[in-house]
Amino acid sequence: MPRTVTRSFLIAFFIFVLACTQQPGQQSRRDNVITPIEGPPLSRNEPLPDESNRATEPEKDDKQENPGPVIERHKLAETDMAMTSAADAMYAQSRAPVSPGVIPGEVLEDIRYPSAPLNTENYAHYEDNPVKRVIEQPVSTFSIDVDTGSYANVRRFLKAGELPAQDAVRAEELINYFSYEYPLPQDPAVPFSLMREIAPTPWNPNTLLLHIGIQGYEVQAQQLPAANLVFLVDVSGSMESPDKLDLLKSSLKLLTGHLHASDRISLVVYAGGTGVVLEPTPGDQKAKIIAALDQLTAGGSTNGAGGIQLAYAMAEQGFIKNGINRVLLATDGDFNVGITDFEQLKDLIKEKRKSGIALSTLGFGTGNYNDQLMEQLADTGNGNYAYIDTLGEAQKVLVDEMTSTLMTIARDVKIQIEFNPAVVEEYRLVGYENRLLKREDFNNDKIDAGEIGAGHSVTALYEITLHGSKGMRMDPLRYQAEQKIPAGKNSEIAFLRLRYKDPQADTSKLLEWTVNRQEIVSDLNKTSDNFRFSAAVAAFAQQLRGGQYTEKFGYNDIMALASSSRGKDPFGYRGEFLTLVNLAGSLSQRALSPDQVANSTLN
């Protein structure tokens, strides 16, 4: 038999054996390292066309007249015993090491695509409030905050099996997620009451925790004034996800089910452009409103600024005097067309809020979520910010707490506290880092601050250190003399002031209280459930942010404190908090090295 015939037969047989031995479900090697070549033979060591990223193919046999697949193998001996050598060559090929710098085809195909989804979530960075010496900075001023978006977002992280980004954790929003049912106001001329409580700090027995609670008066849903609401819905391509547009539509349907004939609903959408899907429609025409929501689909870019301008125009068209006028912006915050600059968007909202129309934001989704934009737009628009991660959260925000979400009872609420340097050595405000105000801002009615809705409760916590306590963190100044306090003031811990405006007023009102030493409760166990539970939530938030000031107070300690102060929990929110603390503890342990686990403060 001629040698050329024998060689052609052997090569054909060898390819047939390879094809027969391929495992079911395996990707064909023709797609990877076995590559068909069309056209004339290539010269030795010439790379394949358009395959510059692949390694240069091995040498080909010059006597092959009709080249088939190029197969990396040991050179066959120029003998008629090639049949026996082929089996050895196949085995040798499977055992041969990969040459340095040469990437196998299968690996090359795998690394062409990202191994993890792209995450562009955006959070404003801030540092925890520092400890301050009273003799140097006796006055602390801040705006109240009733947003709850940070808590729901943190929950989303933990339930997905990961610890949240530290900047996603805002302590005041975790604390104010819960209702504390403080005593209701007794004076009908004042829209809210204020209570305070002082006791040892759970994470540091050498300091005290000053708990300040504000409770707004309540309004039943049936007593709400007529509402002019504009649903401003993001229908851009980034919203095409079950946890975005689908959840958004279900959430707004819940709210629609509790509207009345006197209410007016409009629906504005935006993607690359903007449009009105539903003109102002009576709230009792629920089928029409729901049908308009059902037809929404996602696609295109995101012109959020254009949508905001159109939504305000629709709100002005349906404006109800002495009623509720509000735009509800529902989006993931991923604006990429039109005005996208953060400060320009805030300026746009500042101008529009002069019309008496508030803007609240409802955040949805993951991966590209812009928390900073959502929180700041709501703050600037005299509204509130919530993150909707489940339909249950939508029920809480839009139905159970509808009066708080929609009806404002006090605007531009500011708190200022002056500590007595004869009694208090140091203090630190827990949270409210992006709500701090200058001292002079307190009396300036042109400075914007937070709003309180009907039935809202607001909580603020100060960790304070008294003179002579072992809890002091800073040394006294060498050259500054201690301040002398007038007689009769040594019994006072602090002087508390609060300013607010009535919903339609431009001039603020002032309320004042004295905080006395006799109010201190020496035993933490004798404090209220509200005091201990809010302290547990504050410790949890600080721990998620690195625990800079929580000493050795770990997740198990937080769990014990929260469990003992759960109190009335009709909707199970406090019980869910215990689950999140437990999850965070486990995830925190998983993130530690073995040596760190051994030395961990977790039990």
Coordinates of C-alpha atoms in Angstrom, one line a residue:
M1 CA 0.0 0.0 0.0
P2 CA 1.4 3.4 -0.9
R3 CA 2.7 5.5 2.0
T4 CA 0.4 8.5 1.1
V5 CA -2.7 6.4 1.2
T6 CA -1.7 4.8 4.5
R7 CA -1.1 8.3 6.1
S8 CA -4.5 9.7 4.9
F9 CA -6.3 6.6 6.2
L10 CA -4.6 6.9 9.6
I11 CA -5.4 10.6 10.0
A12 CA -9.0 10.0 9.1
F13 CA -9.3 7.1 11.6
F14 CA -7.6 9.2 14.4
I15 CA -10.2 12.0 13.9
F16 CA -13.0 9.5 14.0
V17 CA -11.7 8.0 17.3
L18 CA -11.6 11.5 18.8
A19 CA -15.2 12.3 17.8
C20 CA -16.5 8.9 19.2
T21 CA -14.8 9.4 22.6
Q22 CA -16.2 12.9 23.3
Q23 CA -18.4 12.8 26.4
P24 CA -22.1 13.7 26.0
G25 CA -22.8 17.4 27.0
Q26 CA -19.2 18.4 26.4
Q27 CA -18.5 21.4 24.2
S28 CA -17.1 20.3 20.9
R29 CA -13.4 20.7 20.7
R30 CA -14.0 22.2 17.2
D31 CA -15.1 25.3 19.1
N32 CA -11.9 25.5 21.1
V33 CA -8.5 24.0 20.3
I34 CA -9.6 22.0 17.2
T35 CA -10.2 24.6 14.6
P36 CA -11.3 24.0 11.0
I37 CA -9.2 25.9 8.5
E38 CA -10.7 26.9 5.2
G39 CA -8.7 27.8 2.1
P40 CA -5.0 27.2 1.2
P41 CA -2.6 25.8 3.8
L42 CA -0.9 28.2 6.2
S43 CA 2.9 28.5 6.4
R44 CA 4.6 27.1 9.4
N45 CA 4.0 29.1 12.7
E46 CA 1.6 31.5 11.0
P47 CA -1.3 32.4 13.3
L48 CA -4.9 31.8 12.3
P49 CA -6.8 34.7 10.8
D50 CA -8.5 37.0 13.4
E51 CA -7.2 34.8 16.2
S52 CA -4.3 36.9 17.4
N53 CA -5.1 36.1 21.0
R54 CA -4.7 32.4 20.5
A55 CA -1.3 30.6 20.7
T56 CA 0.4 29.9 17.3
E57 CA -0.7 26.5 16.0
P58 CA 1.8 23.6 15.9
E59 CA 3.5 22.7 12.7
K60 CA 1.6 20.9 10.0
D61 CA 2.7 18.0 7.9
D62 CA 3.9 19.4 4.5
K63 CA 2.7 16.3 2.6
Q64 CA -0.9 16.7 3.6
E65 CA -2.7 17.7 0.3
N66 CA -6.1 18.5 1.8
P67 CA -5.5 19.9 5.3
G68 CA -8.2 19.2 7.8
P69 CA -8.4 20.2 11.5
V70 CA -5.1 21.3 13.0
I71 CA -4.4 19.0 15.9
E72 CA -1.7 19.7 18.5
R73 CA 0.3 16.4 18.8
H74 CA 3.8 14.9 18.9
K75 CA 5.3 14.4 15.4
L76 CA 4.5 11.0 14.0
A77 CA 7.5 9.0 13.0
E78 CA 7.9 8.6 9.3
T79 CA 7.1 4.9 9.3
D80 CA 4.2 2.6 8.5
M81 CA 3.7 2.0 12.3
A82 CA 1.7 5.3 12.7
M83 CA -1.4 3.3 13.8
T84 CA 0.4 2.3 17.1
S85 CA 2.0 5.7 17.5
A86 CA -1.4 7.5 17.3
A87 CA -2.7 6.0 20.5
D88 CA 0.5 7.0 22.3
A89 CA 0.3 10.5 20.9
M90 CA -3.3 10.9 22.1
Y91 CA -2.3 10.0 25.6
A92 CA 0.8 12.2 25.5
Q93 CA -1.3 15.1 24.4
S94 CA -3.6 14.8 27.4
R95 CA -0.7 14.7 29.8
A96 CA 1.5 17.4 28.2
P97 CA 1.9 20.5 30.3
V98 CA 0.7 23.8 28.9
S99 CA 3.6 26.0 27.7
P100 CA 4.2 29.2 29.7
G101 CA 2.3 32.1 28.2
V102 CA 0.0 29.8 26.2
I103 CA -3.7 29.9 27.3
P104 CA -5.7 26.8 26.4
G105 CA -8.7 27.5 24.2
E106 CA -11.3 26.5 26.9
V107 CA -9.8 28.9 29.5
L108 CA -9.5 31.7 26.9
E109 CA -13.2 31.4 26.1
D110 CA -14.1 31.5 29.9
I111 CA -12.1 34.6 30.6
R112 CA -13.6 36.6 27.8
Y113 CA -16.7 37.2 29.9
P114 CA -17.0 38.9 33.4
S115 CA -17.0 36.4 36.3
A116 CA -19.3 38.6 38.4
P117 CA -22.1 41.1 37.6
L118 CA -21.0 44.7 37.3
N119 CA -21.9 46.7 40.5
T120 CA -22.1 50.5 40.1
E121 CA -24.2 51.2 43.3
N122 CA -23.5 54.7 44.6
Y123 CA -23.4 55.7 48.2
A124 CA -22.2 59.1 49.7
H125 CA -19.1 58.7 51.9
Y126 CA -19.0 60.2 55.3
E127 CA -17.1 59.7 58.6
D128 CA -18.8 58.9 61.9
N129 CA -19.5 61.9 64.1
P130 CA -16.5 62.4 66.3
V131 CA -16.3 63.0 70.1
K132 CA -16.3 66.6 71.0
R133 CA -15.2 68.4 74.2
V134 CA -18.0 70.5 75.6
I135 CA -15.6 73.3 76.7
E136 CA -14.5 73.7 73.1
Q137 CA -17.8 73.0 71.2
P138 CA -20.8 73.1 73.6
V139 CA -23.5 73.4 70.9
S140 CA -24.7 70.7 68.5
T141 CA -27.2 71.5 65.7
F142 CA -28.9 69.2 63.2
S143 CA -31.9 68.6 61.0
I144 CA -34.3 65.8 61.9
D145 CA -34.6 62.9 59.5
V146 CA -37.6 60.5 59.0
D147 CA -36.1 58.6 56.0
T148 CA -36.0 54.8 56.3
G149 CA -34.3 53.7 53.1
S150 CA -31.0 52.8 54.6
Y151 CA -32.6 50.1 56.9
A152 CA -34.4 48.3 54.0
N153 CA -31.3 48.5 51.9
V154 CA -29.2 47.0 54.7
R155 CA -31.8 44.2 55.0
R156 CA -31.5 43.5 51.3
F157 CA -27.7 43.1 51.6
L158 CA -27.9 40.8 54.6
K159 CA -30.6 38.6 53.1
A160 CA -28.5 38.2 50.0
G161 CA -25.7 36.8 52.2
E162 CA -23.3 39.8 52.3
L163 CA -22.5 42.6 54.7
P164 CA -23.6 46.0 53.5
A165 CA -21.2 48.7 52.3
Q166 CA -20.4 50.9 55.3
D167 CA -21.6 54.0 53.5
A168 CA -24.9 52.3 52.9
V169 CA -25.5 52.3 56.7
R170 CA -27.0 55.5 58.1
A171 CA -27.6 55.0 61.8
E172 CA -30.5 57.5 62.1
E173 CA -32.4 55.8 59.3
L174 CA -32.0 52.4 61.0
I175 CA -33.2 53.8 64.3
N176 CA -36.1 55.7 62.8
Y177 CA -37.3 52.7 60.8
F178 CA -39.1 51.6 63.9
S179 CA -42.1 53.3 65.5
Y180 CA -41.6 54.0 69.3
E181 CA -45.1 55.3 70.0
Y182 CA -44.0 58.1 72.3
P183 CA -46.8 60.0 74.2
L184 CA -48.9 62.0 71.8
P185 CA -48.9 65.8 72.0
Q186 CA -51.4 67.2 74.5
D187 CA -51.4 70.8 73.3
P188 CA -53.4 71.1 70.0
A189 CA -51.3 74.2 69.1
V190 CA -48.1 72.1 69.0
P191 CA -47.9 69.4 66.4
F192 CA -45.7 67.0 68.3
S193 CA -44.5 66.1 71.8
L194 CA -40.9 65.6 73.0
M195 CA -39.6 63.1 75.5
R196 CA -36.1 62.3 76.8
E197 CA -34.5 59.6 78.8
I198 CA -30.9 59.2 80.2
A199 CA -29.2 56.0 81.4
P200 CA -25.9 54.2 81.1
T201 CA -24.7 53.5 77.5
P202 CA -25.0 49.7 76.8
W203 CA -21.7 49.5 75.0
N204 CA -19.8 51.7 77.5
P205 CA -20.9 51.8 81.1
N206 CA -18.7 54.8 81.8
T207 CA -20.8 57.1 79.6
L208 CA -24.5 58.0 79.4
L209 CA -26.9 57.8 76.5
L210 CA -29.3 60.7 76.1
H211 CA -32.4 59.6 74.2
I212 CA -34.5 62.3 72.6
G213 CA -37.9 61.3 71.1
I214 CA -40.3 63.3 69.1
Q215 CA -43.9 62.1 68.3
G216 CA -46.1 63.8 65.8
Y217 CA -49.9 63.9 66.2
E218 CA -51.8 61.2 64.4
V219 CA -54.4 61.4 61.6
Q220 CA -56.6 58.5 60.5
A221 CA -56.4 57.6 56.9
Q222 CA -60.1 58.5 56.5
Q223 CA -59.4 62.0 57.8
L224 CA -56.6 62.8 55.3
P225 CA -57.2 65.8 53.1
A226 CA -57.7 65.2 49.4
A227 CA -54.4 64.2 47.7
N228 CA -53.0 65.2 44.3
L229 CA -50.4 62.5 43.6
V230 CA -48.2 62.1 40.6
F231 CA -46.6 58.7 40.1
L232 CA -43.3 59.4 38.3
V233 CA -42.1 56.0 37.1
D234 CA -38.7 55.1 35.5
V235 CA -39.3 52.8 32.6
S236 CA -35.8 52.8 31.2
G237 CA -33.9 49.6 30.3
S238 CA -32.2 49.4 33.7
M239 CA -35.6 48.8 35.3
E240 CA -36.2 45.6 33.4
S241 CA -36.0 43.2 36.4
P242 CA -38.6 41.6 38.8
D243 CA -37.2 43.6 41.7
K244 CA -37.6 46.8 39.8
L245 CA -40.4 47.6 37.4
D246 CA -42.5 44.6 38.3
L247 CA -42.3 45.3 42.1
L248 CA -42.8 49.0 41.5
K249 CA -46.1 48.4 39.7
S250 CA -47.3 46.1 42.4
S251 CA -46.3 48.6 45.1
L252 CA -48.2 51.5 43.5
K253 CA -51.3 49.3 43.1
L254 CA -51.3 48.8 46.8
L255 CA -51.5 52.5 47.3
T256 CA -54.1 52.9 44.6
G257 CA -56.4 50.5 46.5
H258 CA -56.6 53.0 49.4
L259 CA -57.4 56.2 47.4
H260 CA -60.8 58.0 47.4
A261 CA -62.9 59.8 44.9
S262 CA -61.6 63.2 46.1
D263 CA -58.0 62.1 45.3
R264 CA -56.3 62.7 41.9
I265 CA -53.7 60.4 40.4
S266 CA -51.5 61.1 37.4
L267 CA -48.9 58.8 35.8
V268 CA -45.8 60.2 34.2
V269 CA -43.0 58.0 32.8
Y270 CA -39.5 58.6 31.5
A271 CA -36.8 56.7 29.7
G272 CA -34.8 58.4 26.9
G273 CA -37.8 60.8 26.7
T274 CA -40.8 61.5 28.9
G275 CA -44.6 61.1 28.5
V276 CA -47.9 61.3 30.3
V277 CA -49.6 57.9 30.6
L278 CA -52.5 59.0 32.8
E279 CA -53.9 62.5 33.1
P280 CA -55.2 63.5 36.6
T281 CA -57.8 60.8 37.4
P282 CA -60.1 60.4 40.4
G283 CA -58.8 57.9 43.0
D284 CA -61.9 55.8 42.9
Q285 CA -61.3 54.9 39.2
K286 CA -59.0 52.2 40.3
A287 CA -59.4 49.9 37.3
K288 CA -58.2 52.8 35.0
I289 CA -55.2 53.6 37.2
I290 CA -54.2 49.9 37.5
A291 CA -54.6 49.4 33.7
A292 CA -52.3 52.3 33.1
L293 CA -49.7 50.8 35.4
D294 CA -50.0 47.3 33.8
Q295 CA -49.1 48.6 30.4
L296 CA -45.7 49.9 31.5
T297 CA -42.6 48.1 30.1
A298 CA -38.9 48.9 30.4
G299 CA -36.5 50.0 27.7
G300 CA -34.2 52.8 26.7
S301 CA -31.9 55.3 28.5
T302 CA -32.8 57.4 31.6
N303 CA -33.8 61.1 31.3
G304 CA -34.7 61.5 35.0
A305 CA -34.5 65.3 35.0
G306 CA -36.9 65.5 32.1
G307 CA -39.3 63.2 34.0
I308 CA -39.1 65.3 37.1
Q309 CA -39.9 68.5 35.2
L310 CA -43.0 66.9 33.5
A311 CA -44.2 65.4 36.8
Y312 CA -44.1 68.8 38.5
A313 CA -46.0 70.3 35.6
M314 CA -48.7 67.6 36.0
A315 CA -48.8 68.2 39.8
E316 CA -49.3 71.9 39.2
Q317 CA -52.1 71.1 36.7
G318 CA -54.0 69.0 39.4
F319 CA -53.0 71.2 42.4
I320 CA -55.4 70.9 45.3
K321 CA -55.4 74.0 47.6
N322 CA -55.0 73.0 51.3
G323 CA -54.6 69.4 50.1
I324 CA -51.7 67.0 49.7
N325 CA -49.6 67.7 46.6
R326 CA -46.8 65.3 46.1
V327 CA -44.7 63.6 43.4
L328 CA -43.7 60.0 44.1
L329 CA -40.5 59.2 42.1
A330 CA -40.0 55.5 41.7
T331 CA -36.6 54.5 40.2
D332 CA -33.2 52.9 40.7
G333 CA -31.7 56.4 40.4
D334 CA -29.6 55.5 37.4
F335 CA -29.9 58.8 35.5
N336 CA -27.8 58.9 32.3
V337 CA -29.6 61.3 29.9
G338 CA -30.4 65.1 30.3
I339 CA -29.3 66.7 33.5
T340 CA -27.2 64.1 35.3
D341 CA -25.1 66.3 37.5
F342 CA -25.9 65.7 41.2
E343 CA -25.9 69.4 42.2
Q344 CA -27.9 70.5 39.2
L345 CA -30.6 67.9 40.0
K346 CA -30.8 69.2 43.5
D347 CA -31.0 72.8 42.2
L348 CA -33.9 71.7 40.0
I349 CA -35.8 70.3 43.0
K350 CA -35.1 73.3 45.1
E351 CA -36.7 75.5 42.6
K352 CA -39.7 73.2 42.1
R353 CA -40.4 72.8 45.8
K354 CA -41.4 76.6 46.0
S355 CA -44.6 75.6 44.3
G356 CA -45.7 73.8 47.4
I357 CA -45.4 70.4 45.8
A358 CA -43.2 67.8 47.7
L359 CA -41.1 65.1 46.2
S360 CA -40.7 61.7 47.8
T361 CA -38.5 58.9 46.4
L362 CA -39.1 55.1 46.3
G363 CA -35.9 53.2 45.5
F364 CA -35.9 49.8 43.7
G365 CA -33.3 47.3 42.5
T366 CA -29.7 46.3 42.9
G367 CA -26.5 46.5 40.9
N368 CA -26.8 50.0 39.7
Y369 CA -28.7 51.5 42.6
N370 CA -28.0 55.2 43.3
D371 CA -28.7 55.6 47.0
Q372 CA -27.0 59.0 47.3
L373 CA -29.2 60.5 44.6
M374 CA -32.5 59.1 46.0
E375 CA -31.8 60.2 49.5
Q376 CA -30.7 63.7 48.6
L377 CA -33.5 64.4 46.1
A378 CA -36.1 63.5 48.8
D379 CA -34.4 65.7 51.4
T380 CA -34.2 68.6 49.0
G381 CA -37.8 68.1 47.8
N382 CA -39.3 68.3 51.4
G383 CA -40.2 64.6 51.1
N384 CA -39.1 61.3 52.5
Y385 CA -37.0 58.4 51.1
A386 CA -37.8 54.7 51.3
Y387 CA -36.2 51.7 49.6
I388 CA -38.6 49.0 48.5
D389 CA -37.0 45.6 48.5
T390 CA -40.2 43.6 49.0
L391 CA -43.9 44.0 48.6
G392 CA -44.1 43.8 52.4
E393 CA -42.0 47.0 52.6
A394 CA -44.3 48.7 50.1
Q395 CA -47.3 47.7 52.3
K396 CA -45.5 49.3 55.3
V397 CA -44.5 52.6 53.5
L398 CA -47.5 53.2 51.3
V399 CA -50.4 51.7 53.2
D400 CA -49.7 51.1 56.9
E401 CA -47.8 54.4 57.2
M402 CA -49.7 56.2 54.4
T403 CA -50.5 59.2 56.6
S404 CA -46.9 59.7 57.7
T405 CA -45.7 59.3 54.1
L406 CA -48.1 61.7 52.5
M407 CA -49.2 64.3 55.1
T408 CA -46.6 66.8 56.5
I409 CA -47.5 68.3 59.9
A410 CA -44.3 70.3 60.5
R411 CA -41.6 71.6 58.1
D412 CA -37.9 72.5 58.6
V413 CA -37.6 70.9 62.0
K414 CA -34.2 71.6 63.6
I415 CA -32.8 70.5 66.9
Q416 CA -30.1 72.4 68.8
I417 CA -28.6 71.2 72.2
E418 CA -26.2 73.1 74.3
F419 CA -24.3 71.0 76.9
N420 CA -23.3 72.4 80.3
P421 CA -19.5 72.4 80.5
A422 CA -19.7 72.3 84.3
V423 CA -21.4 68.9 84.2
V424 CA -20.6 67.3 80.8
E425 CA -17.1 66.7 79.6
E426 CA -17.7 65.2 76.1
Y427 CA -20.5 64.3 73.7
R428 CA -21.1 62.5 70.4
L429 CA -24.2 62.5 68.2
V430 CA -25.0 59.0 66.9
G431 CA -25.9 59.3 63.2
Y432 CA -27.3 62.3 61.3
E433 CA -23.8 62.9 59.7
N434 CA -25.4 64.3 56.5
R435 CA -27.9 66.4 58.5
L436 CA -25.6 68.5 60.5
L437 CA -26.2 72.3 60.5
K438 CA -24.1 75.3 61.5
R439 CA -24.9 76.9 64.8
E440 CA -26.3 80.0 63.0
D441 CA -28.5 77.9 60.8
F442 CA -30.8 77.2 63.7
N443 CA -32.3 80.7 63.7
N444 CA -32.2 81.2 60.0
D445 CA -35.6 80.3 58.5
K446 CA -34.0 80.3 55.0
I447 CA -32.1 77.1 55.8
D448 CA -33.9 73.9 54.8
A449 CA -34.4 71.1 57.3
G450 CA -36.4 67.9 57.6
E451 CA -40.2 67.4 57.7
I452 CA -42.3 65.4 60.1
G453 CA -45.4 63.5 58.8
A454 CA -48.6 62.7 60.7
G455 CA -47.9 60.0 63.3
H456 CA -44.1 60.0 62.7
S457 CA -41.8 59.4 65.6
V458 CA -38.2 60.7 65.4
T459 CA -35.3 59.6 67.7
A460 CA -31.9 61.0 68.3
L461 CA -29.2 59.6 70.6
Y462 CA -26.2 61.4 72.2
E463 CA -23.5 59.5 74.0
I464 CA -22.2 61.9 76.8
T465 CA -19.5 61.7 79.3
L466 CA -19.8 63.5 82.7
H467 CA -17.0 65.2 84.5
G468 CA -15.0 62.7 86.6
S469 CA -16.0 59.7 84.5
K470 CA -13.6 57.1 83.3
G471 CA -15.2 57.3 79.9
M472 CA -13.4 60.5 78.7
R473 CA -11.6 59.9 75.4
M474 CA -9.7 63.2 75.1
D475 CA -7.2 65.0 77.3
P476 CA -8.0 68.5 78.5
L477 CA -6.3 71.5 76.9
R478 CA -3.1 72.8 78.6
Y479 CA -3.6 76.5 78.1
Q480 CA -7.4 76.9 78.2
A481 CA -8.9 77.6 81.6
E482 CA -12.0 75.7 82.7
Q483 CA -15.2 77.8 82.3
K484 CA -17.0 79.0 85.4
I485 CA -20.7 78.3 85.4
P486 CA -23.2 80.6 87.1
A487 CA -24.6 79.4 90.4
G488 CA -27.8 77.3 90.1
K489 CA -26.8 75.7 86.7
N490 CA -24.8 72.8 88.1
S491 CA -28.0 70.6 88.1
E492 CA -28.5 71.0 84.4
I493 CA -27.0 68.6 81.8
A494 CA -28.1 70.5 78.7
F495 CA -30.5 73.0 77.2
L496 CA -32.6 71.7 74.3
R497 CA -34.2 73.8 71.6
L498 CA -36.4 72.9 68.7
R499 CA -37.6 75.0 65.8
Y500 CA -40.3 74.1 63.3
K501 CA -42.7 75.7 60.8
D502 CA -46.3 74.9 60.3
P503 CA -46.9 73.3 56.9
Q504 CA -48.0 76.6 55.2
A505 CA -45.9 79.0 57.2
D506 CA -42.6 80.7 56.4
T507 CA -41.7 81.7 60.0
S508 CA -40.5 79.2 62.5
K509 CA -41.7 78.6 66.1
L510 CA -39.3 77.9 69.0
L511 CA -39.7 75.3 71.8
E512 CA -37.3 74.9 74.7
W513 CA -36.6 72.3 77.5
T514 CA -34.0 71.9 80.2
V515 CA -32.4 68.4 80.7
N516 CA -31.6 67.9 84.4
R517 CA -29.2 65.5 86.2
Q518 CA -32.1 64.2 88.3
E519 CA -33.5 62.6 85.1
I520 CA -30.6 60.1 85.0
V521 CA -31.6 56.4 85.5
S522 CA -28.6 54.6 87.0
D523 CA -29.8 51.1 86.0
L524 CA -30.1 50.3 82.3
N525 CA -32.6 47.5 83.1
K526 CA -35.0 50.1 84.6
T527 CA -35.2 52.1 81.4
S528 CA -38.1 51.8 78.9
D529 CA -38.2 49.2 76.1
N530 CA -37.9 52.1 73.6
F531 CA -34.7 53.3 75.2
R532 CA -33.1 49.9 75.1
F533 CA -34.3 48.9 71.7
S534 CA -33.2 52.1 70.0
A535 CA -29.8 51.7 71.7
A536 CA -29.6 48.2 70.3
V537 CA -30.4 49.4 66.8
A538 CA -27.8 52.2 67.2
A539 CA -25.2 49.7 68.3
F540 CA -26.0 47.5 65.3
A541 CA -25.6 50.4 62.9
Q542 CA -22.3 51.4 64.4
Q543 CA -21.1 47.8 64.3
L544 CA -21.9 47.5 60.6
R545 CA -19.9 50.6 60.1
G546 CA -16.8 49.2 61.8
G547 CA -17.7 49.6 65.5
Q548 CA -15.3 52.6 66.1
Y549 CA -17.1 53.6 69.4
T550 CA -18.8 50.4 70.5
E551 CA -15.9 49.0 72.4
K552 CA -16.3 45.1 72.8
F553 CA -20.1 45.2 72.4
G554 CA -20.6 42.5 69.7
Y555 CA -23.6 41.1 67.8
N556 CA -24.5 38.7 70.6
D557 CA -24.7 41.6 73.0
I558 CA -26.9 43.5 70.5
M559 CA -29.1 40.5 70.2
A560 CA -29.5 40.1 73.9
L561 CA -30.3 43.8 74.4
A562 CA -32.9 43.9 71.5
S563 CA -34.5 40.6 72.6
S564 CA -35.1 42.0 76.1
S565 CA -36.7 45.2 74.8
R566 CA -38.8 43.9 71.9
G567 CA -42.0 45.1 73.5
K568 CA -45.2 45.4 71.4
D569 CA -44.4 44.2 67.9
P570 CA -47.7 43.9 66.0
F571 CA -46.1 43.8 62.5
G572 CA -43.0 41.7 63.5
Y573 CA -40.5 44.4 62.5
R574 CA -38.6 44.1 65.7
G575 CA -38.5 40.4 65.4
E576 CA -37.1 40.7 61.9
F577 CA -34.4 43.0 63.3
L578 CA -33.3 40.1 65.6
T579 CA -32.9 37.9 62.5
L580 CA -30.8 40.5 60.7
V581 CA -28.5 40.9 63.8
N582 CA -28.1 37.1 63.8
L583 CA -27.3 37.1 60.1
A584 CA -24.8 39.9 60.4
G585 CA -23.0 38.1 63.2
S586 CA -22.7 35.0 61.0
L587 CA -21.5 36.9 58.0
S588 CA -19.1 38.9 60.1
Q589 CA -17.5 35.7 61.4
R590 CA -17.3 34.3 57.9
A591 CA -15.4 37.4 56.8
L592 CA -12.7 37.0 59.5
S593 CA -9.5 35.0 59.3
P594 CA -9.2 32.0 61.6
D595 CA -7.0 34.0 64.0
Q596 CA -9.5 36.8 64.1
V597 CA -12.3 34.4 64.8
A598 CA -10.4 33.0 67.7
N599 CA -10.0 36.5 69.2
S600 CA -13.5 37.7 68.2
T601 CA -15.8 39.3 70.7
L602 CA -18.6 37.2 69.3
N603 CA -19.6 34.4 71.6

